[in-house]
Amino acid sequence: MDRSWTEAGRARANVVPPQPKRVMETSAVPLMNIANVLTVLRIVIVPIFLLALFATGGHQTGWRIIAAALFGIAAITDRIDGQLARKYGLVTDFGKLADPIADKALIGAALVGLSALGDLPWWITAVICAREIGVTLLRLAVVRRGVIPAGRGGKVKTLVQSVAIAVLLLPLAGVWSTAGMVLMYVAVALTVATGLDYVVQAARLWARPIERR
């Protein structure tokens, strides 16, 4: 009897208690990932684009094509870096802020350049640039409470703006030039509408308490 109790005690002593499940911690996303590098590259292209746009007076066919190509490359990187960030989990707060700033720098430079060359009315440039600067200031104002991500409407707006600018940059005339202006008017309407949406989002974030990190 005593022996059976002793053996039972030993058996219980040899039982390995259940180990708590280990939770795998997600490693932090590196700041200098491919998505952010493409965003920075887009910013670097902006001054090179301006040099090509204003070369030899701004209306030389070859330089206008080069300027349009540089603008197109920069605009494509906007699409690629967003896809890479979402697909491979490379979304960072830096990217959320730098990506729209890079877009605004590229679009703003192209609009000011076209207006300075007489290819685009200044009022269109003023409306679009005022909206972009205003949205950037809103993002910075509420950054401690949260980040306003680029919405679908903003992406459509940027796409229409980019296509319209690309058409106007190319040395085209007639129906193509008219098509570019029609697209630009559509872009202006989208610019105003999405700008109002950002104001609403910023107001909601402002009502939240400041995030402690």
C-alpha atoms as one frame of an Amber mdcrd trajectory, in Angstrom:
protein
   0.000   0.000   0.000   2.760   2.404   0.974   4.622   1.440  -2.158   1.668
   2.267  -4.383   1.308   5.706  -2.750   5.035   6.345  -3.230   4.923   5.393
  -6.907   1.871   7.575  -7.459   3.657  10.540  -5.866   6.674  10.009  -8.079
   4.448   9.855 -11.146   2.856  13.150 -10.205   6.285  14.685  -9.628   7.431
  13.580 -13.078   4.479  15.190 -14.773   5.686  18.256 -16.668   3.341  21.175
 -16.025   1.784  22.728 -19.155   3.942  25.499 -20.590   2.308  28.831 -21.367
   1.955  29.517 -25.045   4.546  31.892 -26.356   3.228  34.855 -28.205   5.339
  35.806 -31.202   6.051  39.503 -31.116   5.805  41.274 -34.412   9.094  42.945
 -35.213   9.036  46.658 -35.918   8.895  47.664 -39.561  12.252  49.189 -40.609
  12.064  52.855 -41.559  14.216  52.501 -44.679  12.155  49.881 -46.466  11.556
  49.733 -50.218   8.225  51.564 -49.993   9.727  54.517 -48.126  12.759  54.566
 -50.436  10.439  54.965 -53.441   8.629  57.770 -51.646  11.908  59.598 -51.031
  12.923  58.959 -54.655   9.733  60.676 -55.794  10.698  63.747 -53.790  14.200
  63.730 -55.330  12.754  63.596 -58.856  10.779  66.842 -58.340  13.669  69.328
 -58.848  15.013  67.300 -61.789  11.554  67.397 -63.345  11.426  71.192 -62.964
  14.811  71.604 -64.626  13.599  69.587 -67.611  10.292  71.471 -67.759  11.888
  74.918 -67.901  14.834  73.945 -70.115  15.247  76.142 -73.228  12.236  78.303
 -72.401   9.853  75.492 -71.449   8.316  74.791 -74.851  10.967  72.732 -76.597
   9.435  69.444 -77.724  12.232  67.143 -76.571  12.496  68.632 -73.098   8.741
  68.600 -72.641   8.713  64.880 -73.429  11.530  64.322 -70.920   9.636  66.338
 -68.300   6.485  64.309 -68.960   8.477  61.063 -68.666   9.998  62.125 -65.340
   6.571  63.103 -64.076   5.171  59.748 -65.197   7.954  57.795 -63.461   7.408
  59.716 -60.233   3.635  59.208 -60.430   4.073  55.453 -61.014   6.249  55.131
 -57.909   3.285  56.468 -55.936   1.248  53.475 -57.067   4.058  50.976 -56.515
   5.144  52.067 -53.047   1.582  51.930 -51.754   1.079  48.406 -53.082   4.399
  47.212 -51.648   3.658  48.744 -48.250   0.281  47.024 -48.009   1.351  43.675
 -49.491   4.481  43.169 -47.388   3.387  44.951 -44.230   5.743  47.903 -44.680
   3.274  50.566 -43.574   4.920  53.100 -41.253   3.872  56.420 -39.771   6.674
  58.008 -41.807   5.232  56.555 -44.995   1.720  57.695 -44.120   2.974  61.265
 -43.781   5.757  61.340 -46.391   3.762  59.690 -49.185   1.078  62.394 -49.466
   3.715  65.106 -48.999   5.700  63.652 -51.921   2.541  63.616 -54.027   1.801
  67.228 -53.179   5.363  68.307 -53.994   5.206  66.612 -57.404   1.709  67.806
 -58.309   2.359  71.314 -56.986   5.622  71.676 -58.894   3.950  70.547 -62.135
   0.981  72.884 -61.691   3.119  75.919 -60.872   5.418  75.115 -63.786   2.552
  74.796 -66.269   0.974  78.035 -65.039   4.293  79.881 -65.210   4.639  78.736
 -68.815   1.098  79.892 -69.646  -0.259  76.391 -70.251  -2.626  76.346 -67.265
  -4.751  79.078 -65.630  -3.316  80.279 -62.336  -6.664  79.972 -60.539  -6.607
  76.188 -61.019  -3.108  76.001 -59.571  -4.155  78.235 -56.651  -7.213  76.115
 -55.780  -5.374  72.791 -55.925  -2.252  74.011 -54.099  -4.317  75.715 -51.384
  -6.184  72.455 -50.780  -2.983  70.402 -50.673  -1.251  72.789 -48.274  -4.359
  72.920 -46.106  -4.602  69.123 -45.904  -0.905  68.861 -45.039  -1.343  71.365
 -42.204  -4.365  69.421 -40.974  -2.330  66.201 -40.911   0.418  67.871 -38.909
  -2.074  69.489 -36.537  -3.627  66.169 -35.529  -0.544  63.928 -35.847  -0.318
  63.451 -32.048  -3.885  62.178 -32.009  -3.591  59.948 -35.049  -2.708  59.820
 -38.737  -5.186  60.618 -41.484  -4.534  57.976 -44.168  -5.034  58.669 -47.840
  -8.621  57.729 -48.678  -9.956  56.230 -51.898 -11.349  59.590 -52.993  -7.950
  61.188 -52.529  -6.326  58.464 -54.620  -8.834  58.970 -57.437  -8.210  62.709
 -57.244  -4.460  62.178 -57.485  -4.887  59.812 -60.443  -7.063  62.275 -62.387
  -4.679  65.120 -61.585  -1.696  63.064 -62.719  -3.284  62.053 -66.035  -4.413
  65.622 -66.722  -0.971  67.035 -65.958   0.776  64.379 -68.058  -1.408  65.284
 -71.055  -0.745  68.997 -70.588   3.000  68.408 -70.207   3.250  66.641 -73.532
   3.645  68.868 -76.614   0.120  68.143 -77.827  -2.528  70.374 -79.361  -6.131
  70.265 -80.553  -8.397  67.629 -79.052  -5.649  66.271 -76.756  -5.063  69.668
 -75.197  -8.823  70.085 -74.707  -9.050  66.624 -73.134  -6.291  67.571 -70.725
  -8.170  70.687 -69.620 -11.448  68.763 -69.192  -9.652  66.261 -66.967  -8.142
  69.141 -65.023 -11.592  70.609 -64.326 -12.699  67.200 -63.049  -9.586  67.100
 -60.879 -10.454  70.501 -59.403 -13.925  69.270 -58.436 -12.470  66.143 -56.814
  -9.850  68.266 -55.067 -12.455  70.430 -53.370 -14.721  67.486 -52.445 -11.939
  65.371 -50.924 -10.538  68.423 -49.137 -13.811  68.842 -47.284 -13.695  65.156
 -46.327 -10.239  65.618 -44.800 -11.557  68.538 -42.740 -14.241  66.242 -41.293
 -11.680  63.503 -40.493  -9.323  66.014 -38.870 -12.152  67.349 -36.710 -12.934
  63.815 -35.505  -9.292  63.134 -34.673  -8.972  66.457 -32.857 -11.780  65.393
 -30.553  -9.796  62.321 -29.480  -7.334  62.365 -26.558  -3.644  62.587 -27.404
  -2.070  59.141 -27.952   0.633  58.284 -25.409   3.534  56.270 -26.786
